[in-house]
Amino acid sequence: MQRSRDGANAEFVVVHERQALPLPDSVSFEAGAVLACSFGTAWAAVKQTSAPPSSLAVWGLGPVGLNTVVIANLMGLRTVGIDLSGERREAAAELGCEVVDGSEPELTDILLDRTDGAGFNTVIETTGATAVHHQAATVTHRGGTIVLVGLGANSSIGPTREIILRELCVRGSWIFGVRDWPDILDFVLRNDIDLMRTVDRVTSIEHFRDAMSDADQGSMAKIVFSWPPNGLPDSLSHDPMTSRTTEPPNINLRSS
C-alpha cells in the first residue's frame, strides 16, 4: 500500500476494494498479516528465479528469509541459509535448511564447497547490505540469478565486475502483486503451512516500542502486533506513531 496510498499504519484506513485481500475463516488476521507481508515477499522473490533452481542460497534468515526457506523446501529445493545470528540459523535449521554462519572468515570458500565449487544457481538476498552483494556474486554459478529483496538505507549494487564477467542476472523483487494472492493462498492452504511458525511473538500495539527495540537486534523472527478491540488507550492516543487519524469506518473489515 505504501506505493499508492499513505496512512497504512494508521489505526483505521479506507482503501479501494481491489486493495483488500480476502481471507478464509480458517486463516486468522495474525496469520494473514504474515501471509501478506513476509510470506508474500518471499513468494515473489522465489518467482523471480528464471526456473526452479537446483541449488538456492538464502542470505539473511529474518522473516522473509525464513519464509523463503519454507517455500523452497516445499518445492524440493536444496537450500543453504546464511546469517550472522545463531538464533535465526537455528530457526532455519529447524525448518530443514542447511545453515552457515555469515561471520565465517572463509565464508566464500565454505559456500562454494557446498556446491562442489560450482556456485549456487540462485541467491536470494534479503539483508540489503552492499557487502553481501559482493559475496553473493562470487558464490553464484556462472549465468545464475541473484534476487535482491533487502533494501537498506545505503544499499547499492556494487559487484559490477563479477556480474559482467560471470554473466549473472540480477533482479529486484518488491512484495507481490494482488493478482498473485489467490495462488499464494492456495499454496499455503494446500500444503497446510503454519504461517505462525516464523513468528517470534504476537504482542499488543501498546508494547510496540519495546518490541521494535528487540527487533532492531536482528536476532529474532517476525513480530506481529495485535490491536485492542476498543481502539488505542488514552496513553497512546497522542503518540505520533500510533495516533488515530480518522474515526473508524462503519464497514466489515474482513474482505469476502
mmCIF file of C-alpha atoms in Angstrom:
data_model
loop_
_atom_site.group_PDB
_atom_site.id
_atom_site.type_symbol
_atom_site.label_atom_id
_atom_site.label_comp_id
_atom_site.label_asym_id
_atom_site.label_seq_id
_atom_site.Cartn_x
_atom_site.Cartn_y
_atom_site.Cartn_z
ATOM 1 C CA MET A 1 0.000 0.000 0.000
ATOM 2 C CA GLN A 2 2.869 2.349 0.646
ATOM 3 C CA ARG A 3 3.424 2.682 -3.099
ATOM 4 C CA SER A 4 -0.053 4.041 -3.777
ATOM 5 C CA ARG A 5 -1.655 5.259 -0.543
ATOM 6 C CA ASP A 6 -0.414 6.955 2.613
ATOM 7 C CA GLY A 7 -1.730 6.127 6.061
ATOM 8 C CA ALA A 8 -1.474 2.332 6.115
ATOM 9 C CA ASN A 9 -0.015 2.469 9.641
ATOM 10 C CA ALA A 10 -3.000 4.416 10.989
ATOM 11 C CA GLU A 11 -5.475 2.754 13.316
ATOM 12 C CA PHE A 12 -8.144 2.937 10.600
ATOM 13 C CA VAL A 13 -7.741 3.394 6.870
ATOM 14 C CA VAL A 14 -10.225 3.238 3.989
ATOM 15 C CA VAL A 15 -8.996 1.545 0.806
ATOM 16 C CA HIS A 16 -10.423 0.638 -2.563
ATOM 17 C CA GLU A 17 -11.916 -2.845 -2.646
ATOM 18 C CA ARG A 18 -9.237 -4.036 -5.062
ATOM 19 C CA GLN A 19 -6.642 -3.453 -2.318
ATOM 20 C CA ALA A 20 -8.487 -5.668 0.183
ATOM 21 C CA LEU A 21 -7.227 -9.254 0.244
ATOM 22 C CA PRO A 22 -9.822 -11.921 1.106
ATOM 23 C CA LEU A 23 -9.051 -14.279 3.979
ATOM 24 C CA PRO A 24 -10.917 -17.522 4.562
ATOM 25 C CA ASP A 25 -12.297 -18.006 8.064
ATOM 26 C CA SER A 26 -9.645 -20.670 8.697
ATOM 27 C CA VAL A 27 -6.866 -18.043 8.485
ATOM 28 C CA SER A 28 -6.544 -15.649 11.423
ATOM 29 C CA PHE A 29 -5.770 -11.969 10.978
ATOM 30 C CA GLU A 30 -2.378 -12.609 12.635
ATOM 31 C CA ALA A 31 -1.549 -15.330 10.104
ATOM 32 C CA GLY A 32 -2.965 -13.120 7.358
ATOM 33 C CA ALA A 33 -0.529 -10.385 8.356
ATOM 34 C CA VAL A 34 2.364 -12.812 7.852
ATOM 35 C CA LEU A 35 0.883 -14.017 4.577
ATOM 36 C CA ALA A 36 0.501 -10.500 3.195
ATOM 37 C CA CYS A 37 3.940 -9.369 4.338
ATOM 38 C CA SER A 38 6.941 -11.642 4.836
ATOM 39 C CA PHE A 39 5.486 -14.786 3.224
ATOM 40 C CA GLY A 40 4.166 -12.894 0.209
ATOM 41 C CA THR A 41 7.511 -11.119 -0.176
ATOM 42 C CA ALA A 42 9.318 -14.468 -0.079
ATOM 43 C CA TRP A 43 6.875 -15.889 -2.630
ATOM 44 C CA ALA A 44 7.568 -13.039 -5.036
ATOM 45 C CA ALA A 45 11.325 -13.485 -4.636
ATOM 46 C CA VAL A 46 11.169 -17.193 -5.438
ATOM 47 C CA LYS A 47 9.057 -16.372 -8.509
ATOM 48 C CA GLN A 48 11.855 -14.098 -9.753
ATOM 49 C CA THR A 49 14.079 -17.104 -10.394
ATOM 50 C CA SER A 50 14.041 -17.911 -14.106
ATOM 51 C CA ALA A 51 13.479 -21.602 -13.398
ATOM 52 C CA PRO A 52 13.321 -23.764 -10.270
ATOM 53 C CA PRO A 53 16.963 -23.644 -9.156
ATOM 54 C CA SER A 54 18.779 -26.866 -8.347
ATOM 55 C CA SER A 55 20.635 -25.052 -5.569
ATOM 56 C CA LEU A 56 19.495 -21.979 -3.654
ATOM 57 C CA ALA A 57 21.279 -19.761 -1.137
ATOM 58 C CA VAL A 58 19.171 -17.527 1.101
ATOM 59 C CA TRP A 59 21.201 -14.666 2.532
ATOM 60 C CA GLY A 60 19.556 -13.322 5.671
ATOM 61 C CA LEU A 61 17.264 -15.538 7.760
ATOM 62 C CA GLY A 62 14.884 -12.971 9.143
ATOM 63 C CA PRO A 63 11.124 -13.149 8.482
ATOM 64 C CA VAL A 64 11.457 -13.020 4.685
ATOM 65 C CA GLY A 65 14.418 -15.391 4.604
ATOM 66 C CA LEU A 66 12.723 -17.963 6.835
ATOM 67 C CA ASN A 67 9.593 -17.936 4.711
ATOM 68 C CA THR A 68 11.755 -18.317 1.609
ATOM 69 C CA VAL A 69 13.183 -21.443 3.229
ATOM 70 C CA VAL A 70 9.659 -22.759 3.869
ATOM 71 C CA ILE A 71 8.646 -22.246 0.224
ATOM 72 C CA ALA A 72 11.894 -23.653 -1.179
ATOM 73 C CA ASN A 73 11.661 -26.797 0.939
ATOM 74 C CA LEU A 74 8.117 -27.459 -0.286
ATOM 75 C CA MET A 75 9.409 -27.068 -3.841
ATOM 76 C CA GLY A 76 12.024 -29.726 -3.128
ATOM 77 C CA LEU A 77 14.992 -27.374 -3.469
ATOM 78 C CA ARG A 78 18.276 -27.828 -1.693
ATOM 79 C CA THR A 79 18.640 -24.634 0.332
ATOM 80 C CA VAL A 80 21.548 -23.141 2.246
ATOM 81 C CA GLY A 81 20.827 -20.220 4.587
ATOM 82 C CA ILE A 82 23.384 -17.653 5.735
ATOM 83 C CA ASP A 83 23.004 -15.352 8.731
ATOM 84 C CA LEU A 84 25.072 -13.774 11.488
ATOM 85 C CA SER A 85 22.502 -14.634 14.158
ATOM 86 C CA GLY A 86 22.742 -18.003 15.832
ATOM 87 C CA GLU A 87 19.063 -17.822 16.792
ATOM 88 C CA ARG A 88 17.997 -17.287 13.199
ATOM 89 C CA ARG A 89 20.269 -20.045 11.914
ATOM 90 C CA GLU A 90 18.755 -22.387 14.485
ATOM 91 C CA ALA A 91 15.241 -21.447 13.352
ATOM 92 C CA ALA A 92 16.166 -22.107 9.716
ATOM 93 C CA ALA A 93 17.748 -25.446 10.596
ATOM 94 C CA GLU A 94 14.513 -26.485 12.303
ATOM 95 C CA LEU A 95 12.751 -25.738 9.010
ATOM 96 C CA GLY A 96 15.071 -28.168 7.215
ATOM 97 C CA CYS A 97 17.636 -25.733 5.834
ATOM 98 C CA GLU A 98 21.412 -26.157 5.771
ATOM 99 C CA VAL A 99 22.903 -23.170 7.575
ATOM 100 C CA VAL A 100 26.203 -21.297 7.528
ATOM 101 C CA ASP A 101 27.463 -18.610 9.912
ATOM 102 C CA GLY A 102 27.742 -15.385 7.931
ATOM 103 C CA SER A 103 30.679 -14.244 10.069
ATOM 104 C CA GLU A 104 32.940 -17.103 8.963
ATOM 105 C CA PRO A 105 36.289 -15.651 7.743
ATOM 106 C CA GLU A 106 36.353 -18.078 4.795
ATOM 107 C CA LEU A 107 32.653 -17.728 4.028
ATOM 108 C CA THR A 108 33.031 -17.700 0.242
ATOM 109 C CA ASP A 109 35.082 -20.907 0.236
ATOM 110 C CA ILE A 110 32.644 -22.596 2.616
ATOM 111 C CA LEU A 111 29.680 -21.758 0.400
ATOM 112 C CA LEU A 112 31.424 -22.812 -2.793
ATOM 113 C CA ASP A 113 32.322 -26.119 -1.131
ATOM 114 C CA ARG A 114 28.589 -26.706 -0.591
ATOM 115 C CA THR A 115 28.183 -26.739 -4.378
ATOM 116 C CA ASP A 116 31.431 -28.558 -5.231
ATOM 117 C CA GLY A 117 32.893 -25.247 -6.378
ATOM 118 C CA ALA A 118 30.215 -24.525 -8.989
ATOM 119 C CA GLY A 119 28.256 -21.903 -7.057
ATOM 120 C CA PHE A 120 24.519 -21.625 -6.470
ATOM 121 C CA ASN A 121 22.095 -21.404 -9.356
ATOM 122 C CA THR A 122 20.161 -18.731 -7.462
ATOM 123 C CA VAL A 123 20.926 -16.487 -4.490
ATOM 124 C CA ILE A 124 18.073 -14.645 -2.774
ATOM 125 C CA GLU A 125 19.497 -11.730 -0.793
ATOM 126 C CA THR A 126 17.308 -10.286 1.986
ATOM 127 C CA THR A 127 19.761 -8.227 4.070
ATOM 128 C CA GLY A 128 20.175 -5.121 1.892
ATOM 129 C CA ALA A 129 23.863 -4.993 2.805
ATOM 130 C CA THR A 130 26.120 -3.931 -0.071
ATOM 131 C CA ALA A 131 28.975 -6.082 1.257
ATOM 132 C CA VAL A 132 26.722 -9.115 0.939
ATOM 133 C CA HIS A 133 26.011 -8.252 -2.702
ATOM 134 C CA HIS A 134 29.725 -8.673 -3.427
ATOM 135 C CA GLN A 135 29.834 -12.013 -1.628
ATOM 136 C CA ALA A 136 26.654 -13.220 -3.318
ATOM 137 C CA ALA A 137 28.097 -12.521 -6.770
ATOM 138 C CA THR A 138 31.170 -14.632 -6.046
ATOM 139 C CA VAL A 139 29.172 -17.694 -4.972
ATOM 140 C CA THR A 140 26.590 -17.614 -7.779
ATOM 141 C CA HIS A 141 27.015 -20.057 -10.651
ATOM 142 C CA ARG A 142 28.077 -18.531 -13.954
ATOM 143 C CA GLY A 143 24.891 -17.392 -15.680
ATOM 144 C CA GLY A 144 22.950 -17.735 -12.425
ATOM 145 C CA THR A 145 20.489 -15.367 -10.815
ATOM 146 C CA ILE A 146 20.719 -13.052 -7.808
ATOM 147 C CA VAL A 147 17.377 -11.797 -6.482
ATOM 148 C CA LEU A 148 17.707 -8.650 -4.364
ATOM 149 C CA VAL A 149 14.939 -8.288 -1.780
ATOM 150 C CA GLY A 150 16.583 -6.486 1.138
ATOM 151 C CA LEU A 151 16.723 -2.700 0.984
ATOM 152 C CA GLY A 152 18.854 -0.821 3.478
ATOM 153 C CA ALA A 153 19.373 2.911 3.916
ATOM 154 C CA ASN A 154 22.593 2.803 1.878
ATOM 155 C CA SER A 155 22.030 -0.219 -0.352
ATOM 156 C CA SER A 156 23.816 -0.173 -3.686
ATOM 157 C CA ILE A 157 24.696 -2.786 -6.268
ATOM 158 C CA GLY A 158 28.462 -2.828 -6.319
ATOM 159 C CA PRO A 159 29.937 -6.040 -7.788
ATOM 160 C CA THR A 160 29.798 -4.838 -11.406
ATOM 161 C CA ARG A 161 32.913 -6.752 -12.473
ATOM 162 C CA GLU A 162 31.620 -10.082 -11.129
ATOM 163 C CA ILE A 163 28.159 -9.527 -12.620
ATOM 164 C CA ILE A 164 29.583 -8.845 -16.093
ATOM 165 C CA LEU A 165 32.349 -11.447 -16.200
ATOM 166 C CA ARG A 166 30.164 -14.174 -14.685
ATOM 167 C CA GLU A 167 27.167 -13.142 -16.843
ATOM 168 C CA LEU A 168 24.858 -13.032 -13.848
ATOM 169 C CA CYS A 169 21.230 -11.969 -13.898
ATOM 170 C CA VAL A 170 20.355 -9.522 -11.106
ATOM 171 C CA ARG A 171 16.676 -8.982 -10.354
ATOM 172 C CA GLY A 172 14.889 -6.831 -7.845
ATOM 173 C CA SER A 173 11.825 -8.089 -6.014
ATOM 174 C CA TRP A 174 9.324 -5.970 -4.053
ATOM 175 C CA ILE A 175 6.468 -7.662 -2.145
ATOM 176 C CA PHE A 176 3.924 -9.289 -4.525
ATOM 177 C CA GLY A 177 1.146 -8.395 -6.918
ATOM 178 C CA VAL A 178 -2.522 -8.512 -5.948
ATOM 179 C CA ARG A 179 -3.057 -10.967 -8.808
ATOM 180 C CA ASP A 180 -0.711 -13.401 -7.009
ATOM 181 C CA TRP A 181 -2.901 -13.527 -3.911
ATOM 182 C CA PRO A 182 -5.130 -16.485 -4.937
ATOM 183 C CA ASP A 183 -2.076 -18.585 -5.846
ATOM 184 C CA ILE A 184 -0.280 -17.688 -2.602
ATOM 185 C CA LEU A 185 -3.343 -18.523 -0.532
ATOM 186 C CA ASP A 186 -3.879 -21.793 -2.403
ATOM 187 C CA PHE A 187 -0.228 -22.784 -1.882
ATOM 188 C CA VAL A 188 -0.461 -22.167 1.857
ATOM 189 C CA LEU A 189 -3.766 -23.993 2.321
ATOM 190 C CA ARG A 190 -2.853 -26.907 0.066
ATOM 191 C CA ASN A 191 0.420 -27.505 1.907
ATOM 192 C CA ASP A 192 -1.088 -26.811 5.339
ATOM 193 C CA ILE A 193 1.646 -24.261 6.112
ATOM 194 C CA ASP A 194 1.798 -22.968 9.669
ATOM 195 C CA LEU A 195 2.398 -19.271 8.976
ATOM 196 C CA MET A 196 2.891 -18.538 12.668
ATOM 197 C CA ARG A 197 5.935 -20.815 12.770
ATOM 198 C CA THR A 198 8.121 -17.922 11.623
ATOM 199 C CA VAL A 199 6.616 -15.524 14.186
ATOM 200 C CA ASP A 200 8.584 -14.847 17.340
ATOM 201 C CA ARG A 201 5.604 -13.434 19.206
ATOM 202 C CA VAL A 202 2.281 -11.642 18.949
ATOM 203 C CA THR A 203 2.121 -8.572 21.158
ATOM 204 C CA SER A 204 -0.217 -5.649 21.695
ATOM 205 C CA ILE A 205 0.486 -2.431 19.811
ATOM 206 C CA GLU A 206 0.788 -0.837 23.239
ATOM 207 C CA HIS A 207 4.191 -2.530 23.536
ATOM 208 C CA PHE A 208 5.432 -1.589 20.103
ATOM 209 C CA ARG A 209 8.423 0.452 21.285
ATOM 210 C CA ASP A 210 9.902 -2.414 23.308
ATOM 211 C CA ALA A 211 9.093 -4.875 20.538
ATOM 212 C CA MET A 212 10.749 -2.762 17.846
ATOM 213 C CA SER A 213 13.795 -2.320 20.059
ATOM 214 C CA ASP A 214 14.045 -6.108 20.279
ATOM 215 C CA ALA A 215 13.564 -6.441 16.517
ATOM 216 C CA ASP A 216 16.410 -3.998 15.890
ATOM 217 C CA GLN A 217 18.779 -6.525 17.459
ATOM 218 C CA GLY A 218 18.352 -8.667 14.349
ATOM 219 C CA SER A 219 18.200 -11.943 16.245
ATOM 220 C CA MET A 220 14.533 -12.832 16.071
ATOM 221 C CA ALA A 221 11.798 -13.704 13.612
ATOM 222 C CA LYS A 222 8.610 -11.796 12.840
ATOM 223 C CA ILE A 223 6.757 -9.727 15.447
ATOM 224 C CA VAL A 224 3.020 -9.369 14.879
ATOM 225 C CA PHE A 225 1.123 -6.562 16.589
ATOM 226 C CA SER A 226 -2.432 -7.067 17.768
ATOM 227 C CA TRP A 227 -4.849 -4.181 18.146
ATOM 228 C CA PRO A 228 -7.078 -3.531 21.182
ATOM 229 C CA PRO A 229 -10.687 -4.293 20.161
ATOM 230 C CA ASN A 230 -11.846 -0.964 21.589
ATOM 231 C CA GLY A 231 -9.102 1.113 19.992
ATOM 232 C CA LEU A 232 -5.990 2.696 21.420
ATOM 233 C CA PRO A 233 -5.859 3.602 25.098
ATOM 234 C CA ASP A 234 -5.630 7.282 26.026
ATOM 235 C CA SER A 235 -1.956 6.841 26.911
ATOM 236 C CA LEU A 236 -1.168 6.255 23.222
ATOM 237 C CA SER A 237 -3.832 8.347 21.545
ATOM 238 C CA HIS A 238 -1.466 11.308 21.073
ATOM 239 C CA ASP A 239 1.635 9.312 20.202
ATOM 240 C CA PRO A 240 2.639 10.278 16.628
ATOM 241 C CA MET A 241 3.453 6.655 15.822
ATOM 242 C CA THR A 242 0.114 5.252 16.960
ATOM 243 C CA SER A 243 -2.336 8.154 16.952
ATOM 244 C CA ARG A 244 -5.771 7.813 15.392
ATOM 245 C CA THR A 245 -6.135 9.834 12.218
ATOM 246 C CA THR A 246 -9.757 9.008 11.394
ATOM 247 C CA GLU A 247 -12.872 7.738 13.059
ATOM 248 C CA PRO A 248 -13.402 4.018 12.463
ATOM 249 C CA PRO A 249 -15.299 3.444 9.228
ATOM 250 C CA ASN A 250 -18.568 1.570 9.585
ATOM 251 C CA ILE A 251 -17.547 -1.380 7.408
ATOM 252 C CA ASN A 252 -16.807 -5.065 7.752
ATOM 253 C CA LEU A 253 -13.014 -5.256 7.968
ATOM 254 C CA ARG A 254 -12.831 -8.864 6.734
ATOM 255 C CA SER A 255 -12.945 -8.935 2.962
ATOM 256 C CA SER A 256 -15.117 -11.587 1.418
#
